mmCIF file of C-alpha atoms in Angstrom:
data_model
loop_
_atom_site.group_PDB
_atom_site.id
_atom_site.type_symbol
_atom_site.label_atom_id
_atom_site.label_comp_id
_atom_site.label_asym_id
_atom_site.label_seq_id
_atom_site.Cartn_x
_atom_site.Cartn_y
_atom_site.Cartn_z
ATOM 1 C CA MET R 8 0.000 0.000 0.000
ATOM 2 C CA LYS R 9 1.767 3.127 -1.252
ATOM 3 C CA ARG R 10 -0.915 5.776 -1.091
ATOM 4 C CA VAL R 11 -1.466 9.424 -0.284
ATOM 5 C CA ILE R 12 -4.912 9.963 1.215
ATOM 6 C CA ALA R 13 -6.403 13.401 1.887
ATOM 7 C CA VAL R 14 -8.972 13.527 4.691
ATOM 8 C CA ALA R 15 -11.264 16.334 3.598
ATOM 9 C CA ASN R 16 -14.621 17.922 4.281
ATOM 10 C CA GLN R 17 -15.253 21.658 4.115
ATOM 11 C CA LYS R 18 -17.810 21.357 6.917
ATOM 12 C CA GLY R 19 -16.230 21.704 10.346
ATOM 13 C CA GLY R 20 -16.915 19.473 13.325
ATOM 14 C CA VAL R 21 -17.367 16.217 11.408
ATOM 15 C CA GLY R 22 -14.416 14.353 12.942
ATOM 16 C CA LYS R 23 -11.961 15.086 10.151
ATOM 17 C CA THR R 24 -8.866 15.617 12.283
ATOM 18 C CA THR R 25 -9.909 12.800 14.619
ATOM 19 C CA THR R 26 -10.103 10.535 11.585
ATOM 20 C CA ALA R 27 -6.745 11.645 10.167
ATOM 21 C CA VAL R 28 -4.886 11.149 13.465
ATOM 22 C CA ASN R 29 -6.520 7.863 14.439
ATOM 23 C CA LEU R 30 -6.393 6.336 10.970
ATOM 24 C CA ALA R 31 -2.676 7.142 10.767
ATOM 25 C CA ALA R 32 -2.123 5.645 14.229
ATOM 26 C CA SER R 33 -4.116 2.527 13.323
ATOM 27 C CA PHE R 34 -2.032 1.872 10.204
ATOM 28 C CA ALA R 35 1.150 2.527 12.177
ATOM 29 C CA ALA R 36 -0.014 -0.113 14.673
ATOM 30 C CA THR R 37 0.039 -2.652 11.816
ATOM 31 C CA HIS R 38 3.789 -1.964 11.421
ATOM 32 C CA ARG R 39 3.383 0.168 8.306
ATOM 33 C CA ARG R 40 5.405 3.309 7.706
ATOM 34 C CA VAL R 41 2.968 6.194 8.091
ATOM 35 C CA LEU R 42 3.338 9.948 7.642
ATOM 36 C CA LEU R 43 0.656 12.363 8.851
ATOM 37 C CA ILE R 44 0.679 15.862 7.320
ATOM 38 C CA ASP R 45 -1.163 18.654 9.135
ATOM 39 C CA MET R 46 -2.486 21.118 6.551
ATOM 40 C CA ASP R 47 -4.891 22.926 8.884
ATOM 41 C CA PRO R 48 -3.594 26.228 10.390
ATOM 42 C CA GLN R 49 -5.419 25.358 13.627
ATOM 43 C CA GLY R 50 -2.815 22.627 14.113
ATOM 44 C CA ASN R 51 -5.194 20.219 15.828
ATOM 45 C CA ALA R 52 -3.635 17.126 14.238
ATOM 46 C CA THR R 53 -0.268 18.382 15.461
ATOM 47 C CA THR R 54 -1.309 18.765 19.100
ATOM 48 C CA GLY R 55 -3.463 15.627 18.926
ATOM 49 C CA SER R 56 -0.341 13.680 17.998
ATOM 50 C CA GLY R 57 1.649 15.049 20.935
ATOM 51 C CA VAL R 58 3.651 17.806 19.203
ATOM 52 C CA ASP R 59 3.801 21.319 20.706
ATOM 53 C CA LYS R 60 2.764 23.560 17.813
ATOM 54 C CA ARG R 61 4.285 26.598 19.561
ATOM 55 C CA ALA R 62 7.746 25.042 19.363
ATOM 56 C CA ILE R 63 7.728 24.130 15.669
ATOM 57 C CA ALA R 64 10.825 25.255 13.764
ATOM 58 C CA LEU R 65 9.939 23.615 10.449
ATOM 59 C CA GLY R 66 6.485 22.492 9.359
ATOM 60 C CA SER R 67 4.066 22.337 6.459
ATOM 61 C CA CYS R 68 4.281 26.132 6.039
ATOM 62 C CA GLU R 69 7.990 25.992 5.238
ATOM 63 C CA VAL R 70 7.507 22.883 3.084
ATOM 64 C CA LEU R 71 4.859 24.582 0.922
ATOM 65 C CA LEU R 72 6.970 27.704 0.472
ATOM 66 C CA GLY R 73 10.077 25.699 -0.443
ATOM 67 C CA GLU R 74 12.008 26.930 2.599
ATOM 68 C CA CYS R 75 12.827 23.353 3.601
ATOM 69 C CA THR R 76 12.344 19.856 2.222
ATOM 70 C CA ALA R 77 9.526 17.618 3.397
ATOM 71 C CA ALA R 78 12.082 15.251 4.927
ATOM 72 C CA GLU R 79 13.567 18.081 7.023
ATOM 73 C CA ALA R 80 10.154 18.928 8.481
ATOM 74 C CA VAL R 81 9.289 15.369 9.565
ATOM 75 C CA VAL R 82 8.980 14.733 13.310
ATOM 76 C CA THR R 83 8.769 11.182 14.676
ATOM 77 C CA VAL R 84 6.086 10.654 17.325
ATOM 78 C CA GLY R 85 5.739 7.145 18.700
ATOM 79 C CA THR R 86 5.228 4.715 15.825
ATOM 80 C CA MET R 87 4.422 7.311 13.160
ATOM 81 C CA ALA R 88 5.889 10.426 11.575
ATOM 82 C CA ILE R 89 4.238 13.831 11.227
ATOM 83 C CA ILE R 90 4.842 17.086 9.399
ATOM 84 C CA PRO R 91 3.359 19.490 11.968
ATOM 85 C CA THR R 92 1.942 22.973 11.543
ATOM 86 C CA ASN R 93 0.642 26.050 13.354
ATOM 87 C CA GLN R 94 -1.032 29.351 12.494
ATOM 88 C CA ASP R 95 1.940 30.327 10.278
ATOM 89 C CA LEU R 96 0.332 28.145 7.604
ATOM 90 C CA THR R 97 -2.227 30.912 6.973
ATOM 91 C CA ALA R 98 0.622 33.173 5.801
ATOM 92 C CA ALA R 99 1.810 30.419 3.465
ATOM 93 C CA GLU R 100 -1.613 30.269 1.844
ATOM 94 C CA VAL R 101 -1.599 34.034 1.272
ATOM 95 C CA ARG R 102 1.845 33.853 -0.338
ATOM 96 C CA MET R 103 0.800 30.948 -2.554
ATOM 97 C CA LEU R 104 -2.152 32.950 -3.850
ATOM 98 C CA GLY R 105 0.362 35.481 -5.169
ATOM 99 C CA MET R 106 2.275 32.893 -7.216
ATOM 100 C CA GLU R 107 1.914 33.201 -10.988
ATOM 101 C CA SER R 108 1.957 29.450 -11.614
ATOM 102 C CA GLY R 109 2.243 26.095 -9.872
ATOM 103 C CA ARG R 110 0.578 27.237 -6.648
ATOM 104 C CA ASP R 111 -1.692 24.176 -6.623
ATOM 105 C CA ARG R 112 1.287 21.787 -6.960
ATOM 106 C CA CYS R 113 3.443 23.018 -4.054
ATOM 107 C CA LEU R 114 2.653 20.060 -1.789
ATOM 108 C CA ARG R 115 2.735 17.489 -4.580
ATOM 109 C CA ASP R 116 6.193 18.627 -5.698
ATOM 110 C CA ALA R 117 7.454 18.697 -2.098
ATOM 111 C CA LEU R 118 6.266 15.138 -1.408
ATOM 112 C CA GLU R 119 7.670 13.635 -4.593
ATOM 113 C CA PRO R 120 11.120 12.777 -3.106
ATOM 114 C CA ILE R 121 9.661 11.008 -0.037
ATOM 115 C CA ARG R 122 6.469 9.360 -1.343
ATOM 116 C CA THR R 123 8.120 5.949 -1.635
ATOM 117 C CA HIS R 124 9.526 6.168 1.914
ATOM 118 C CA TYR R 125 6.078 5.563 3.405
ATOM 119 C CA ASP R 126 3.357 2.969 2.996
ATOM 120 C CA LEU R 127 0.696 5.573 3.736
ATOM 121 C CA ILE R 128 0.658 9.370 3.805
ATOM 122 C CA VAL R 129 -2.427 10.915 5.440
ATOM 123 C CA ILE R 130 -3.152 14.621 4.892
ATOM 124 C CA ASP R 131 -5.439 16.430 7.333
ATOM 125 C CA CYS R 132 -7.140 19.228 5.375
ATOM 126 C CA PRO R 133 -8.644 22.454 6.776
ATOM 127 C CA PRO R 134 -12.455 22.777 6.988
ATOM 128 C CA ALA R 135 -12.645 24.864 3.825
ATOM 129 C CA LEU R 136 -12.243 24.458 0.063
ATOM 130 C CA ASN R 137 -9.261 26.799 -0.064
ATOM 131 C CA MET R 138 -5.776 26.710 -1.603
ATOM 132 C CA LEU R 139 -4.478 24.463 1.189
ATOM 133 C CA THR R 140 -7.197 21.898 0.486
ATOM 134 C CA VAL R 141 -6.585 22.171 -3.261
ATOM 135 C CA ASN R 142 -2.881 21.459 -2.682
ATOM 136 C CA ALA R 143 -3.785 18.386 -0.650
ATOM 137 C CA LEU R 144 -6.188 17.105 -3.326
ATOM 138 C CA VAL R 145 -3.654 17.633 -6.108
ATOM 139 C CA ALA R 146 -1.020 15.741 -4.086
ATOM 140 C CA ALA R 147 -3.334 12.876 -3.093
ATOM 141 C CA ASP R 148 -4.240 9.599 -4.749
ATOM 142 C CA SER R 149 -7.636 9.574 -3.066
ATOM 143 C CA VAL R 150 -9.950 11.457 -0.708
ATOM 144 C CA LEU R 151 -11.468 10.038 2.466
ATOM 145 C CA ILE R 152 -14.589 11.994 3.445
ATOM 146 C CA PRO R 153 -15.706 11.872 7.079
ATOM 147 C CA MET R 154 -19.253 13.108 7.649
ATOM 148 C CA GLN R 155 -22.000 13.166 10.205
ATOM 149 C CA CYS R 156 -25.313 11.765 9.092
ATOM 150 C CA GLU R 157 -27.315 14.992 9.117
ATOM 151 C CA TYR R 158 -29.052 17.113 6.489
ATOM 152 C CA TYR R 159 -26.479 19.907 6.108
ATOM 153 C CA ALA R 160 -23.704 17.336 5.768
ATOM 154 C CA LEU R 161 -25.372 16.021 2.605
ATOM 155 C CA GLU R 162 -25.331 19.497 1.075
ATOM 156 C CA GLY R 163 -21.655 19.925 1.897
ATOM 157 C CA LEU R 164 -20.863 16.500 0.471
ATOM 158 C CA SER R 165 -22.256 17.420 -2.948
ATOM 159 C CA ALA R 166 -20.062 20.551 -3.023
ATOM 160 C CA LEU R 167 -16.968 18.530 -2.104
ATOM 161 C CA VAL R 168 -17.678 15.891 -4.753
ATOM 162 C CA ALA R 169 -18.003 18.687 -7.354
ATOM 163 C CA THR R 170 -14.626 20.082 -6.248
ATOM 164 C CA ILE R 171 -13.030 16.641 -6.519
ATOM 165 C CA GLU R 172 -14.351 16.366 -10.081
ATOM 166 C CA GLN R 173 -12.866 19.776 -10.936
ATOM 167 C CA ILE R 174 -9.473 18.818 -9.488
ATOM 168 C CA ARG R 175 -9.590 15.524 -11.390
ATOM 169 C CA SER R 176 -10.254 17.222 -14.723
ATOM 170 C CA ALA R 177 -7.832 20.122 -14.220
ATOM 171 C CA ALA R 178 -4.847 18.977 -12.177
ATOM 172 C CA ASN R 179 -4.966 15.378 -10.909
ATOM 173 C CA GLY R 180 -6.591 12.895 -13.255
ATOM 174 C CA ASP R 181 -5.911 9.955 -10.910
ATOM 175 C CA LEU R 182 -7.771 11.412 -7.920
ATOM 176 C CA GLU R 183 -10.580 9.207 -6.641
ATOM 177 C CA ILE R 184 -12.873 8.962 -3.642
ATOM 178 C CA GLU R 185 -11.366 6.524 -1.148
ATOM 179 C CA GLY R 186 -14.627 6.316 0.715
ATOM 180 C CA ILE R 187 -17.196 8.057 2.898
ATOM 181 C CA LEU R 188 -16.903 7.473 6.635
ATOM 182 C CA ARG R 189 -19.899 7.949 8.908
ATOM 183 C CA THR R 190 -18.666 9.583 12.121
ATOM 184 C CA MET R 191 -20.219 10.378 15.520
ATOM 185 C CA PHE R 192 -22.957 7.963 14.549
ATOM 186 C CA ASP R 193 -25.873 7.263 16.868
ATOM 187 C CA PRO R 194 -28.168 4.507 15.560
ATOM 188 C CA ARG R 195 -30.941 5.669 17.915
ATOM 189 C CA ASN R 196 -31.216 8.908 15.912
ATOM 190 C CA ASN R 197 -33.836 8.486 13.178
ATOM 191 C CA LEU R 198 -32.368 11.254 11.008
ATOM 192 C CA ALA R 199 -28.903 9.694 11.194
ATOM 193 C CA THR R 200 -30.325 6.348 10.077
ATOM 194 C CA GLU R 201 -32.230 8.007 7.232
ATOM 195 C CA VAL R 202 -29.216 9.980 5.975
ATOM 196 C CA SER R 203 -27.067 6.853 6.259
ATOM 197 C CA ALA R 204 -29.534 4.994 4.030
ATOM 198 C CA GLN R 205 -29.406 7.819 1.453
ATOM 199 C CA LEU R 206 -25.614 7.665 1.439
ATOM 200 C CA MET R 207 -25.680 3.929 0.818
ATOM 201 C CA MET R 208 -28.187 4.398 -1.998
ATOM 202 C CA HIS R 209 -26.234 7.136 -3.802
ATOM 203 C CA PHE R 210 -22.632 6.043 -3.160
ATOM 204 C CA GLY R 211 -22.957 2.278 -2.691
ATOM 205 C CA GLU R 212 -19.652 0.570 -1.936
ATOM 206 C CA LYS R 213 -17.896 3.927 -1.524
ATOM 207 C CA VAL R 214 -19.522 4.147 1.916
ATOM 208 C CA PHE R 215 -17.340 2.311 4.428
ATOM 209 C CA ARG R 216 -19.080 -0.433 6.358
ATOM 210 C CA THR R 217 -17.179 0.707 9.420
ATOM 211 C CA VAL R 218 -19.071 3.312 11.429
ATOM 212 C CA VAL R 219 -17.391 5.516 14.054
ATOM 213 C CA PRO R 220 -19.671 5.951 17.085
ATOM 214 C CA ARG R 221 -19.858 8.849 19.484
ATOM 215 C CA ASN R 222 -17.241 7.962 22.071
ATOM 216 C CA ILE R 223 -15.932 9.902 25.068
ATOM 217 C CA ARG R 224 -12.458 8.321 24.878
ATOM 218 C CA LEU R 225 -12.163 9.408 21.256
ATOM 219 C CA ALA R 226 -13.155 12.954 22.205
ATOM 220 C CA GLU R 227 -10.805 13.292 25.172
ATOM 221 C CA ALA R 228 -7.696 11.683 23.619
ATOM 222 C CA PRO R 229 -6.469 14.918 21.913
ATOM 223 C CA SER R 230 -6.284 16.676 25.286
ATOM 224 C CA PHE R 231 -3.663 14.076 26.264
ATOM 225 C CA GLY R 232 -1.800 14.552 22.961
ATOM 226 C CA LYS R 233 -2.455 10.947 21.960
ATOM 227 C CA PRO R 234 -4.462 9.014 19.371
ATOM 228 C CA ALA R 235 -7.315 7.030 20.927
ATOM 229 C CA LEU R 236 -5.353 3.830 20.316
ATOM 230 C CA GLU R 237 -2.696 4.994 22.791
ATOM 231 C CA HIS R 238 -5.140 6.657 25.172
ATOM 232 C CA ASP R 239 -7.484 3.666 25.523
ATOM 233 C CA LYS R 240 -6.903 0.866 23.017
ATOM 234 C CA ASP R 241 -10.046 -0.986 24.097
ATOM 235 C CA SER R 242 -12.420 1.960 23.615
ATOM 236 C CA ARG R 243 -15.125 1.773 20.964
ATOM 237 C CA GLY R 244 -13.583 4.712 19.105
ATOM 238 C CA ALA R 245 -10.109 3.165 18.919
ATOM 239 C CA LEU R 246 -11.535 -0.164 17.805
ATOM 240 C CA ALA R 247 -13.612 1.556 15.111
ATOM 241 C CA TYR R 248 -10.536 3.123 13.519
ATOM 242 C CA LEU R 249 -8.653 -0.170 13.685
ATOM 243 C CA ALA R 250 -11.627 -1.724 11.894
ATOM 244 C CA LEU R 251 -11.518 1.059 9.292
ATOM 245 C CA ALA R 252 -7.821 0.400 8.619
ATOM 246 C CA GLY R 253 -8.609 -3.299 8.236
ATOM 247 C CA GLU R 254 -11.467 -2.582 5.839
ATOM 248 C CA MET R 255 -9.233 -0.355 3.701
ATOM 249 C CA LEU R 256 -6.560 -3.058 3.534
ATOM 250 C CA ARG R 257 -9.130 -5.671 2.512
ATOM 251 C CA ARG R 258 -10.386 -3.371 -0.248
ATOM 252 C CA GLU R 259 -6.824 -2.939 -1.448
ATOM 253 C CA ASP R 260 -6.327 -6.722 -1.522
ATOM 254 C CA GLU R 261 -9.532 -7.205 -3.518
ATOM 255 C CA ILE R 262 -8.444 -4.641 -6.090
ATOM 256 C CA MET R 263 -5.029 -6.308 -6.404
ATOM 257 C CA ARG R 264 -6.659 -9.730 -6.935
ATOM 258 C CA GLN R 265 -8.984 -8.362 -9.613
#
């Protein structure tokens, strides 16, 4: 498995960063080489992985602007590696907007020398369809879309799918949807069940069978600077992301066999 996966959804509060951090940790637990890239100026994936974003010397900001190589910005945390970030990334986006050409390929070009060093590269995107997200989508092989099963999430999903189509036709013809992950799911909620059924009807096998439940251990793990797998490996949230990693690997095996 040599893949770059962007975790994206322009709607905030859907468990995007939680998914990026815990999916990366779950793959790392299977003894795969994993790199997590924080592309959100809020730096939540950075702190959630145990890195102090106030003490960052080199991060995704410097990588995007060509001030350092991707390899120089990598920090090892436990069993996985991370390119951290902080609010300086907002300045990088502003500077990229002033570039005459190639501004959507900054991350892709930066990752080219190290792509083969990792089995999986996970990119945590900001909750917006901005230049940072575009860079992530151009650099990625596929997009994993976390979403809550509610009405407004469906509207946001259609906008994201349209953006993916635009990126595919203009800058990254190989980009595909890795899958849609239902997060913070409560089966007792009738609306959640209804929206889930609509997702299955419209997207079929692109909807992961794995469902991430609402889970207090999953919610509190970032405050300890740990993925849920390290905070409480037996929690329902940690087990859900391990199941997701397993489902993705089985899909990969099926594709290889076909």
